[in-house]
Every structure is written in C-alpha cells, then in structure tokens.
Coordinates of C-alpha atoms and ligand atoms in Angstrom, one line a residue:
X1 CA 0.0 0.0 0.0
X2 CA 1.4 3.5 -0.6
X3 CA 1.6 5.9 1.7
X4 CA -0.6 8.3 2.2
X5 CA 0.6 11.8 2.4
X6 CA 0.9 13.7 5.0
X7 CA -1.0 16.1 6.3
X8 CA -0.2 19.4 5.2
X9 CA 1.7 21.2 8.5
X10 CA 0.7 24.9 7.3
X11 CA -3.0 24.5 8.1
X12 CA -4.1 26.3 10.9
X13 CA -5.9 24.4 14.1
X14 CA -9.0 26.8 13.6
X15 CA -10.2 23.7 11.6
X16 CA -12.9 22.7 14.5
X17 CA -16.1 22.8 13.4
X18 CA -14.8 20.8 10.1
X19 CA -13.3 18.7 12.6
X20 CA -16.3 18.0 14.9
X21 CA -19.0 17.5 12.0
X22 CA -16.6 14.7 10.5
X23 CA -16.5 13.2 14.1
X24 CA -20.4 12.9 14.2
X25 CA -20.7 11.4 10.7
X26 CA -18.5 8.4 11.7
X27 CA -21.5 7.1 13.9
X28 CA -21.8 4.0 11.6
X29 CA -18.2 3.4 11.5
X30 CA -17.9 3.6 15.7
X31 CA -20.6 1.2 15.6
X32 CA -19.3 -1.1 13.3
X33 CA -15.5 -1.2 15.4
X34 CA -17.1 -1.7 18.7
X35 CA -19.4 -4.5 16.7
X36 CA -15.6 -6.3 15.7
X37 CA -14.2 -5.6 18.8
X38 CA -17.1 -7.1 21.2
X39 CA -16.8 -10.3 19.0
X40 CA -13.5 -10.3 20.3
X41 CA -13.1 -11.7 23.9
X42 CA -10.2 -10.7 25.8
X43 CA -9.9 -12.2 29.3
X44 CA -6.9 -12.2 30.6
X45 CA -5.9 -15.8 32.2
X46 CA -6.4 -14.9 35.7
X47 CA -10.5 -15.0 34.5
X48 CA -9.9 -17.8 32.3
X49 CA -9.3 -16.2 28.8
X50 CA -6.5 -16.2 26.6
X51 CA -5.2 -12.7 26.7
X52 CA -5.9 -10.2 23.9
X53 CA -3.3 -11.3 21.2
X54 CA -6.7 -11.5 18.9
X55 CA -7.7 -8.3 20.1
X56 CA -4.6 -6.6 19.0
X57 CA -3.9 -8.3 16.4
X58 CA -7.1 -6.6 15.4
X59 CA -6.4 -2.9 16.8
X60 CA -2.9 -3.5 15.2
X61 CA -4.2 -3.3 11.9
X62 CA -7.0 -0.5 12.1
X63 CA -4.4 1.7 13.8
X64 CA -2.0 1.0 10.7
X65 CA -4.4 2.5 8.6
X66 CA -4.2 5.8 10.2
X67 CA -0.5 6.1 9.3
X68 CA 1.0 6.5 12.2
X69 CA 4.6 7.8 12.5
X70 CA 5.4 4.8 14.7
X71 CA 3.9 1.7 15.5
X72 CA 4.8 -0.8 18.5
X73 CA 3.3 -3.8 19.6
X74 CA 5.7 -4.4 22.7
X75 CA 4.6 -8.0 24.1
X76 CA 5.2 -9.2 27.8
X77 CA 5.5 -12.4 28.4
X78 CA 3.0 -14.4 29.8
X79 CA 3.3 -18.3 29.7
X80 CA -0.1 -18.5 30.9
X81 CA -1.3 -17.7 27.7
X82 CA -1.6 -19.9 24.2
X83 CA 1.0 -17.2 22.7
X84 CA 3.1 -16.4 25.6
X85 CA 3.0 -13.0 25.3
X86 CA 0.2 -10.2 26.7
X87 CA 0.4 -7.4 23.7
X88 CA 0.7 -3.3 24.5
X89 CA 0.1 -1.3 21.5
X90 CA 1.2 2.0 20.6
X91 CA 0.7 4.5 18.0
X92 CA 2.7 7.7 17.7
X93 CA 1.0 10.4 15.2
X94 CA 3.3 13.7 14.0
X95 CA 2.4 16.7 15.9
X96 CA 3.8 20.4 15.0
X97 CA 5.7 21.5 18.1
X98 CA 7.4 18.0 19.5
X99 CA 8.0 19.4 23.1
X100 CA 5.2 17.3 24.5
X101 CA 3.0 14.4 23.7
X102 CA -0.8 14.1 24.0
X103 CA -1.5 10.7 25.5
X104 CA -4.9 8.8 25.7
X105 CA -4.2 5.1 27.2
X106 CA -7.2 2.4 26.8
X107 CA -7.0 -1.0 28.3
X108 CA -7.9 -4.0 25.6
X109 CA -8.5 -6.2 28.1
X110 CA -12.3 -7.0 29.7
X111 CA -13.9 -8.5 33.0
X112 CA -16.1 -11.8 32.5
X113 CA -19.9 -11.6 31.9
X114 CA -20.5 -12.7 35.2
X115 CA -24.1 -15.1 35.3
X116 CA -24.9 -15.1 31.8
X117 CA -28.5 -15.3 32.6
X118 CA -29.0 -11.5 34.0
X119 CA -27.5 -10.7 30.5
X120 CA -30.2 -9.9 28.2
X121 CA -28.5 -10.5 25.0
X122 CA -25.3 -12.6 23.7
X123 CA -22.5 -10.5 26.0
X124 CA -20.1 -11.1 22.8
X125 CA -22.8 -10.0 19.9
X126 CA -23.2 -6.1 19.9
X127 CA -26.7 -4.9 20.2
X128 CA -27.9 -2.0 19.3
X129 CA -30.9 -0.1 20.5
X130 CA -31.2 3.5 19.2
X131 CA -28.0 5.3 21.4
X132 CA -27.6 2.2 23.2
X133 CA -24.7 -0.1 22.0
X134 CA -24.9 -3.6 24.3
X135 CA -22.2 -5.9 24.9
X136 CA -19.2 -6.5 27.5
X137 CA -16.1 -4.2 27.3
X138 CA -18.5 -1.9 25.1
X139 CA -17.8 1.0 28.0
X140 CA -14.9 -0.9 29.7
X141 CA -12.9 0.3 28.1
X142 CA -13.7 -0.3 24.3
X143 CA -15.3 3.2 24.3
X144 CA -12.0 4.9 25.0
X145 CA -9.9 2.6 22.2
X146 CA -13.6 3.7 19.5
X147 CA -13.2 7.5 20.6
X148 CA -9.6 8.2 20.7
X149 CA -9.4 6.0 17.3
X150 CA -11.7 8.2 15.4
X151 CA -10.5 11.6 17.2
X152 CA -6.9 10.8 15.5
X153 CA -8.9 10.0 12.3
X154 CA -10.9 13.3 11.8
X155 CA -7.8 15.0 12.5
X156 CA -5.8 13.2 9.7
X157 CA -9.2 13.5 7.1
X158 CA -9.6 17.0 7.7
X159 CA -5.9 16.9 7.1
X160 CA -4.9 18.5 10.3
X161 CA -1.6 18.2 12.0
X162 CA -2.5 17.9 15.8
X163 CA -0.6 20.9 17.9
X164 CA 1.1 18.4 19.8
X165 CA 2.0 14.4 19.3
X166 CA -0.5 12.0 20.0
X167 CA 0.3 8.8 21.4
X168 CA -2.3 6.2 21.6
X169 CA -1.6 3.6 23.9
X170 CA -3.5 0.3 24.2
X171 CA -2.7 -2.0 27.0
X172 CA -3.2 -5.3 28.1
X173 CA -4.0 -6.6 31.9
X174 CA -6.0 -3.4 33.0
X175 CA -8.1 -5.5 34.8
X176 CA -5.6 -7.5 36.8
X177 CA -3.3 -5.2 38.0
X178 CA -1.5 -3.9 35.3
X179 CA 1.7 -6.0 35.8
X180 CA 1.6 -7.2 32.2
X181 CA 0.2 -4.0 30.7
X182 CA 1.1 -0.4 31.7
X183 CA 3.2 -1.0 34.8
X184 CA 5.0 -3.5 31.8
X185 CA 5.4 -0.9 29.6
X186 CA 6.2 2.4 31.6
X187 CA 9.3 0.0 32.8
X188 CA 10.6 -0.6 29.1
X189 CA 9.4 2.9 28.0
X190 CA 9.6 5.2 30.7
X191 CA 11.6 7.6 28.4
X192 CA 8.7 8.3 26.0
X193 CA 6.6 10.5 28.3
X194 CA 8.1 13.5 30.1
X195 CA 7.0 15.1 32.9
X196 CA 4.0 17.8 31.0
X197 CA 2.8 15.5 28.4
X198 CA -0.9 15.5 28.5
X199 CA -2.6 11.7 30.0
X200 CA -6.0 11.1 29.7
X201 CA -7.0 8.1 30.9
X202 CA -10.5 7.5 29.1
X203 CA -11.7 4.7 31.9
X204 CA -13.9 6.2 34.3
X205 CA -16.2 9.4 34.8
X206 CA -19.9 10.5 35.0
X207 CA -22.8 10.9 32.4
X208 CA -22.2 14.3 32.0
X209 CA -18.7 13.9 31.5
X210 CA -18.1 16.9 33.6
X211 CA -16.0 14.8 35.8
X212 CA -11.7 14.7 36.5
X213 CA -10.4 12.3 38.1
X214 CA -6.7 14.0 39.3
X215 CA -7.0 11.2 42.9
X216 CA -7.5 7.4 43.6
X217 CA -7.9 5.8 46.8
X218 CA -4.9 3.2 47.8
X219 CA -6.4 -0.7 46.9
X220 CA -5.5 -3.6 48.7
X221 CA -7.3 -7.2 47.8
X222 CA -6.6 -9.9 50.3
X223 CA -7.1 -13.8 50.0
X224 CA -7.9 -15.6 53.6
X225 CA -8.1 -19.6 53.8
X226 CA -9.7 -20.8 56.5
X227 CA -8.0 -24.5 57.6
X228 CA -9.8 -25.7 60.2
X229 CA -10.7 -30.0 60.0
X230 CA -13.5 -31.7 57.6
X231 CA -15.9 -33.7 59.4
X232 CA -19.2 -36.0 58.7
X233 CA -22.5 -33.2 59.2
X234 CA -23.5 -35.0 62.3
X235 CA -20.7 -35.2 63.9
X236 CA -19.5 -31.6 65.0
X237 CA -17.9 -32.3 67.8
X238 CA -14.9 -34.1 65.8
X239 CA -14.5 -31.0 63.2
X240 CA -13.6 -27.6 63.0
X241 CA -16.0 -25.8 60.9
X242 CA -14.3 -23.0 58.5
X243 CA -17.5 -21.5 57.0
X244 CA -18.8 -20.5 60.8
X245 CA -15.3 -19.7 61.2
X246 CA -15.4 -17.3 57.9
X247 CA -18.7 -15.8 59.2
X248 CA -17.2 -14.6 62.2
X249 CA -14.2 -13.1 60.7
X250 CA -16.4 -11.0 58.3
X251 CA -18.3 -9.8 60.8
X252 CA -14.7 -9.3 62.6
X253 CA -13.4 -7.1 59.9
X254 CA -16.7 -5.0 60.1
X255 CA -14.0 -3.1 62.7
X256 CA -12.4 -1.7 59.8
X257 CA -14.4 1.1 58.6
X258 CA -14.5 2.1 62.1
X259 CA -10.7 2.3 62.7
X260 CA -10.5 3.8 59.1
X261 CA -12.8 6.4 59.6
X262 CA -11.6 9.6 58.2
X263 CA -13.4 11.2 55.1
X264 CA -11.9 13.2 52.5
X265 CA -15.3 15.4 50.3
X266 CA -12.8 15.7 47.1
X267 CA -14.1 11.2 46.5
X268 CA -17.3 10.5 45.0
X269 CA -17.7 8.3 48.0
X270 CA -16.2 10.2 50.7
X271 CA -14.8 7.3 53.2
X272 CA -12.7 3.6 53.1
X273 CA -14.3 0.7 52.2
X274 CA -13.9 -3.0 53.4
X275 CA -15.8 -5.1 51.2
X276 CA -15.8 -9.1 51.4
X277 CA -16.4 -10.0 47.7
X278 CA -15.2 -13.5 46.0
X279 CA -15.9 -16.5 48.1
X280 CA -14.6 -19.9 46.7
X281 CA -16.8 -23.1 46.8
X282 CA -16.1 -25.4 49.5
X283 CA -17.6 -28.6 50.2
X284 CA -19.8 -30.1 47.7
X285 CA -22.7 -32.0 49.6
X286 CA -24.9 -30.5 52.1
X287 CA -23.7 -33.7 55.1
X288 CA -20.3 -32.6 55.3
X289 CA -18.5 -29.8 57.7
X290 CA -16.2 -28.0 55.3
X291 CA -12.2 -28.3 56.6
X292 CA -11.3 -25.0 54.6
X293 CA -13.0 -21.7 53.5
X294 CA -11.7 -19.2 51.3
X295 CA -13.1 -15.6 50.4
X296 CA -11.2 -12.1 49.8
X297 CA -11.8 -8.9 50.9
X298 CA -11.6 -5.6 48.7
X299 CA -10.0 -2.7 50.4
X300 CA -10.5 1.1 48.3
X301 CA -8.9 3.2 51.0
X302 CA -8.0 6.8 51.4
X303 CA -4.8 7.7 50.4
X304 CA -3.6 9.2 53.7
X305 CA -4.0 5.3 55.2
X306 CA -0.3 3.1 54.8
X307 CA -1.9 0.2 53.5
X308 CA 0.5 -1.4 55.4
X309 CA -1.2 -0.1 58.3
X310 CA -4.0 -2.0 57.2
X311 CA -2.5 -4.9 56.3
X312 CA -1.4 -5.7 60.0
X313 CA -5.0 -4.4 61.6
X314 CA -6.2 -7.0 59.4
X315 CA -3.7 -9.5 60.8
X316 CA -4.7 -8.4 64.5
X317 CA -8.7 -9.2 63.8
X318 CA -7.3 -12.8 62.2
X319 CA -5.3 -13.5 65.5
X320 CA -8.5 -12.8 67.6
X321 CA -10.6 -14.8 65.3
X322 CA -8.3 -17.8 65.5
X323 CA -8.3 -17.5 69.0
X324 CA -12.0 -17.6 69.5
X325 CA -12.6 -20.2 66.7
X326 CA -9.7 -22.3 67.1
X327 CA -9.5 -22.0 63.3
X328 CA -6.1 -21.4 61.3
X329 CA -6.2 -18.3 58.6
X330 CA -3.7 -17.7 56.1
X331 CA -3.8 -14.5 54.7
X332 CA -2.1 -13.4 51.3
X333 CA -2.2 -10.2 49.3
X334 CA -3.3 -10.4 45.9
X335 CA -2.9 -7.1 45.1
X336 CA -2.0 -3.7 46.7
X337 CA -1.6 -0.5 44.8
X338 CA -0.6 2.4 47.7
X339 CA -2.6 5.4 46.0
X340 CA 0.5 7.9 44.2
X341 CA 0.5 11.8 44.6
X342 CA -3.0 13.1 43.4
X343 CA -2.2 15.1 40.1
X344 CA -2.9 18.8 40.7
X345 CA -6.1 20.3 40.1
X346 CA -4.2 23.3 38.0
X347 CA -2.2 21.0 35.9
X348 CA -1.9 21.7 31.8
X349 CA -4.3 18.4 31.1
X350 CA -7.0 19.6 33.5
X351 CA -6.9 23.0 32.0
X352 CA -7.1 21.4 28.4
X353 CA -10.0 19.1 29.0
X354 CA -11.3 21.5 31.0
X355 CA -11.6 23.9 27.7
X356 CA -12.6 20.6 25.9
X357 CA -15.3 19.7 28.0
X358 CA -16.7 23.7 27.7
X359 CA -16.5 23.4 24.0
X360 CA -18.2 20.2 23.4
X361 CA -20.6 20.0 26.4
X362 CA -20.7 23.8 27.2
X363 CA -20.3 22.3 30.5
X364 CA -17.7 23.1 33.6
X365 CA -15.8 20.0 34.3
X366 CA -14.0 19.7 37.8
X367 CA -11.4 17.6 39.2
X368 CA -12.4 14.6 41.6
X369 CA -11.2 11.8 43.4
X370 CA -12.8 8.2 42.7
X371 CA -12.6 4.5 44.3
X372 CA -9.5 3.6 42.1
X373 CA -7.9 1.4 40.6
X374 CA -7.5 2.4 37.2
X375 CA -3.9 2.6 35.8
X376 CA -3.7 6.6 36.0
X377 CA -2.0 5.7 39.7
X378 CA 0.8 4.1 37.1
X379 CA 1.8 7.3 35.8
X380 CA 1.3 9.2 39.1
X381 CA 3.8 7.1 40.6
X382 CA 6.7 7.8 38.6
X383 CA 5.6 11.6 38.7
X384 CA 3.6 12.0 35.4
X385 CA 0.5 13.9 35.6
X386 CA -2.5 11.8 34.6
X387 CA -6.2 12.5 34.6
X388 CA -9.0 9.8 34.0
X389 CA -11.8 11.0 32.4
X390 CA -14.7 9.9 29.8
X391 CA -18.6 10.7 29.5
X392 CA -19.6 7.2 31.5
X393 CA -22.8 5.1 31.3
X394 CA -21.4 3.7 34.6
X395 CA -22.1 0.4 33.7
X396 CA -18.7 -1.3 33.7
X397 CA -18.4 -4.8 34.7
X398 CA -22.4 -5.3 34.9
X399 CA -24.2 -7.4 33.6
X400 CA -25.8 -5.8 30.3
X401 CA -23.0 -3.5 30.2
X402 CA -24.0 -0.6 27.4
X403 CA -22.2 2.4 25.9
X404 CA -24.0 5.7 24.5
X405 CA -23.4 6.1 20.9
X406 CA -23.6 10.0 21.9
X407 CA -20.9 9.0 24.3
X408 CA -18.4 8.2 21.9
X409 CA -19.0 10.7 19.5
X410 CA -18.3 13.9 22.3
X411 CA -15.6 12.2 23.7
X412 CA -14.1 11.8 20.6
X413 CA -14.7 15.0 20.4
X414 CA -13.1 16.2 23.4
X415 CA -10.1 14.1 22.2
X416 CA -9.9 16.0 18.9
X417 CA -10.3 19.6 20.7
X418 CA -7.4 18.9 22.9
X419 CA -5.4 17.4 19.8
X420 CA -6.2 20.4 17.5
X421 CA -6.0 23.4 21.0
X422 CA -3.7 22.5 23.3
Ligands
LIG1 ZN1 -11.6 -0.3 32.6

C-alpha cells in the first residue's frame, strides 16, 4: 500500500467545526469497530481467557491505517497464555511542536460476563438499541480505544496536524493489575513521556462527562483460607467448621471502617471501604463440615491510610478470630496499589480538557477523586500527571453493560479539541 501523504503542516488548528462535523458522521463506523471488537473476547488468564493477542492483532491493523509515524506492539511475556506473550500497543502520530506528547491510554482487556442469565443479549454480539450499543467491554474500556481512534482520524481526514504528538496507547492486563500491561510498559518505556505531556485516561467518569479524576484511593485485595478440620455433618464435635469460622471473621473485619474512619469530600464516595467479595466453593454436599474456607476482601482506602497499616489491623482481627474459633487463617495479598500523589487540580491536562469539555458539552468540568484502581495511579507514581476522564454510562463490569453512541461521538470530540488546542 502506498503511503498516504501527510497532512499538510501549514494549516491552521481553527479547523474545529470541520473537525467536529466529521467526528459525528463516523457514527456508523464507531458502531461497526465496537461490533468487531465485542466479538473479540479478551480475558486475561487470571478470569480464564487467553489474553488479547486476537484483540490486538485486530487494533494493530486498524491503527495501521491511520499512518501512524510509529507503530509498536511491545509483548510481555505471559506463559499462561496460548502465545506467551500479553500485547501493548502504541501508535505515535506527527504533531507540530514535538516538546510534549498528548496521551490517551485504553486498556484491551475485559472482566467476565459474570451469570450469563441476567444478561439480556449474547455478551459477545453487539446490540444495538437506538443510542444504546450492548455488549461487555463496550464502555470498559472499548469506548475509550472507539473514541480516541476516530479523534486521530478526523484529524488526519480534515488533514490536520495535531498541535502536539499523540500517542495512543493500548494496554493489556488493565483488569488484573496492570503487571503485564502499563506497569510493563512504563518499565521498558519510561523515556517516551516526560514530565508535561498531557494523559488522559479515558476509563472512568460521570454521564455528563463533567467529571476529573486527578486522585484514587490506595487498593489492597486480600485472600484468607480458613484451615480448620473436615468432618461428617453429624458429627460436630470431631470438626472444625471454616464457614462458621469465615462468618465470624467478616463480621470481625466490620471493625475496619470504624478504625479507618476519616473522610476526604474531594471522593465521590467520601470514606474507606472494606468489602468481602469473592468466596470460593467449599464442600460439595450439604452432610459434610467444610475443613477449609476461602473468600477475599476488597480494600479502596483513602490515600492518607499506609496500607500497610492496614494490612497488619487486618492480621490483628485474624489472630483474635483464630483465638475464638480455634480456626487457622492464612492470609495473602493479591494485590496492593498504595494510591501515588494526586495530580494537581491546576495542571496543563485539567486545563485542556477542561476547555474541551466547555467546548463540546458547554459544561464546567471539575477535578475529583474516585474509588480507584484504574492505571492513571501508574503514571502518578513515577511523577507523570494523569487524569482519568470519559462521558460514562457507569455500567462497567455489569451485567448488560451498554455504551452511548452519543458518548463516543463527544468524547471523541473532546479528544480531537485537545489534539487540534492544546
Ligand atoms: Zn476499565
């Protein structure tokens, strides 16, 4: 295929409402990308999937035809995977002043459908219903890859340089803590980004899109097993029963919000949470005592809290419950992501999509601080300013997860304005 030519570098950026009528007519096209991409599971192995080699093997060729200046697919190995390797995909497009680099990171990866019977359609077949688009990963976080995709595009059709690079990064393991994906990638790339590029984060805001989020609270997920002895149902007296045993401790760690207590206003939900969530199957008949229990506990705390801090509070309440239970528990840390420096509420990207957000919405959009984790606390820790921020249904990992069709076009929208202002 030739090349296509570039796009001429003397036109001037005052090429926005070209810009933003060409965004609106790709409403078919956005459809017809999340309609491929939906059809494309990627589950990362930890939720039984293979990864998303398919997925950006996909991406990989739809971003080619955008003619990027540079395109990477930089693989980390994963033997748990049929390929070994868990892709990251970036695509670097000219700007006309090189000092900085506009970056909008999307995550590939998805969450499982959960019971497939709340789900009112096929998960994996897109269905659309007027502004609705069904389907899982459709807002998590396909919505960002659709919009950033066809922000770059307008640009390059209207034949527009953008003022600054754009980098669009697509990363694997979002869901799973990032070890494969961004925290992967920032360790072999770190030099690409400097210190006031421009990071959106398209991966979590409200419907109005009015919302930055500059803060995350600190996560910690924790995996307790139970050990205590299997017996026959009637026989009590010669067991140790771990599922009484794992009732008591959850009740236990009710203490936590209570030691935890402080409340910060700038979160959407303005205190620590202490959530038990998965709990693994035990025995399977209804005659036996169960010998071991296992269920984990999701921690979103405020980023003044040391999570280690918590860690050993949480050992203290085991200790007490093994004493009054005679139970063992084991207690392992699956994940723990001490919340980085809050990016400030006066930095250059807040600014931008702050003039964005008044230009497509005519809305004010302020800065916030959510439940976490999304990967912006990635580029926070090694000091690089990153917002998160997209118009959101809110309907991430749910069942009948949906995406607004009018989402995607003002967010790639947004994406544009910033491209063609800042
Ligand atoms: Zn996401």
């Amino acid at each position: 295929m030739a090349p296509r030519p570039r796009p001429n570098p003397k036109k001037t950026p005052n090429t926005w409402p070209g810009i933003k009528n060409r965004i609106r007519g790709y409403k078919e096209q956005m459809v017809t990308l999340q309609r491929d991409l939906t059809a494309i599971p990627a589950l990362g192995p930890q939720n039984g999937g293979k990864g998303e080699y398919a997925k950006a093997l996909f991406l990989e060729k739809q971003l080619k035809a955008l003619s990027p200046q540079t395109i990477l697919n930089l693989g980390c190995p994963d033997p748990r995977v049929p390929q070994g390797i868990r892709p990251n995909l970036l695509a670097l497009f000219e700007g006309r002043n090189p000092s900085r680099t506009i970056w909008i990171l999307s995550h590939m990866d998805i969450v499982p459908i959960g019971d497939r019977r709340l789900w009112k359609t096929d998960p994996y077949t897109l269905k659309r219903k007027g502004d609705f688009l069904y389907g899982r990963g459709v807002e998590d976080n396909q919505q960002g890859i659709v919009s950033s995709y066809f922000a770059v595009k307008a640009l390059e059709e209207e034949g527009v340089r953008p003022a600054y690079p754009v980098g669009l990064l697509w990363v694997s393991d979002e869901e799973t803590g990032s070890h494969k994906g961004l925290e992967f990638f920032l360790k072999k790339k770190r030099k690409l980004f400097k210190a006031d590029d421009l990071i959106i984060v398209p991966d979590a805001g409200n419907r109005e899109g009015t919302m930055i989020e500059v803060a995350e609270k600190s996560m910690l997920w924790i995996k307790f097993t139970l050990l205590g002895k299997q017996c026959h149902g009637s026989r009590p007296d010669i067991g140790k029963n771990t599922l009484r045993g794992t009732a008591h401790f959850i009740i236990a760690l009710e203490k936590l919000p209570r030691i935890f207590k402080k409340k910060d206003s700038h979160f959407d939900l303005p205190i620590s949470t202490f959530e038990p969530t998965q709990k693994e199957a035990n025995v399977s008949n209804i005659n036996t005592i169960p010998g071991q229990d296992v269920f984990y506990l999701d921690c979103r705390v405020l980023p003044e809290y040391p999570l280690t801090k918590v860690i050993d509070t949480i050992r203290g309440i085991a200790v007490e419950v093994e004493k009054k239970t005679g139970l063992g528990i084991k207690i392992e840390v699956i994940n723990s992501l001490q919340a980085p420096p809050a990016t400030k509420a006066d930095a250059p990207v807040v600014h931008a999509l702050q003039e964005a957000v008044q230009a497509v919405h005519h809305k004010k959009a302020f800065p916030w601080g959510i439940g976490g984790g999304t990967v912006a606390a990635f580029f926070r820790e090694v000091g690089l300013p990153a917002v998160v921020w997209c118009s959101a249904a809110e309907t991430a990992h749910q069942p009948n997860e949906f995406c607004r069709l009018s989402h995607l076009i003002k967010d790639a929208q947004v994406f544009a304005h910033i491209f063609c202002q800042s």
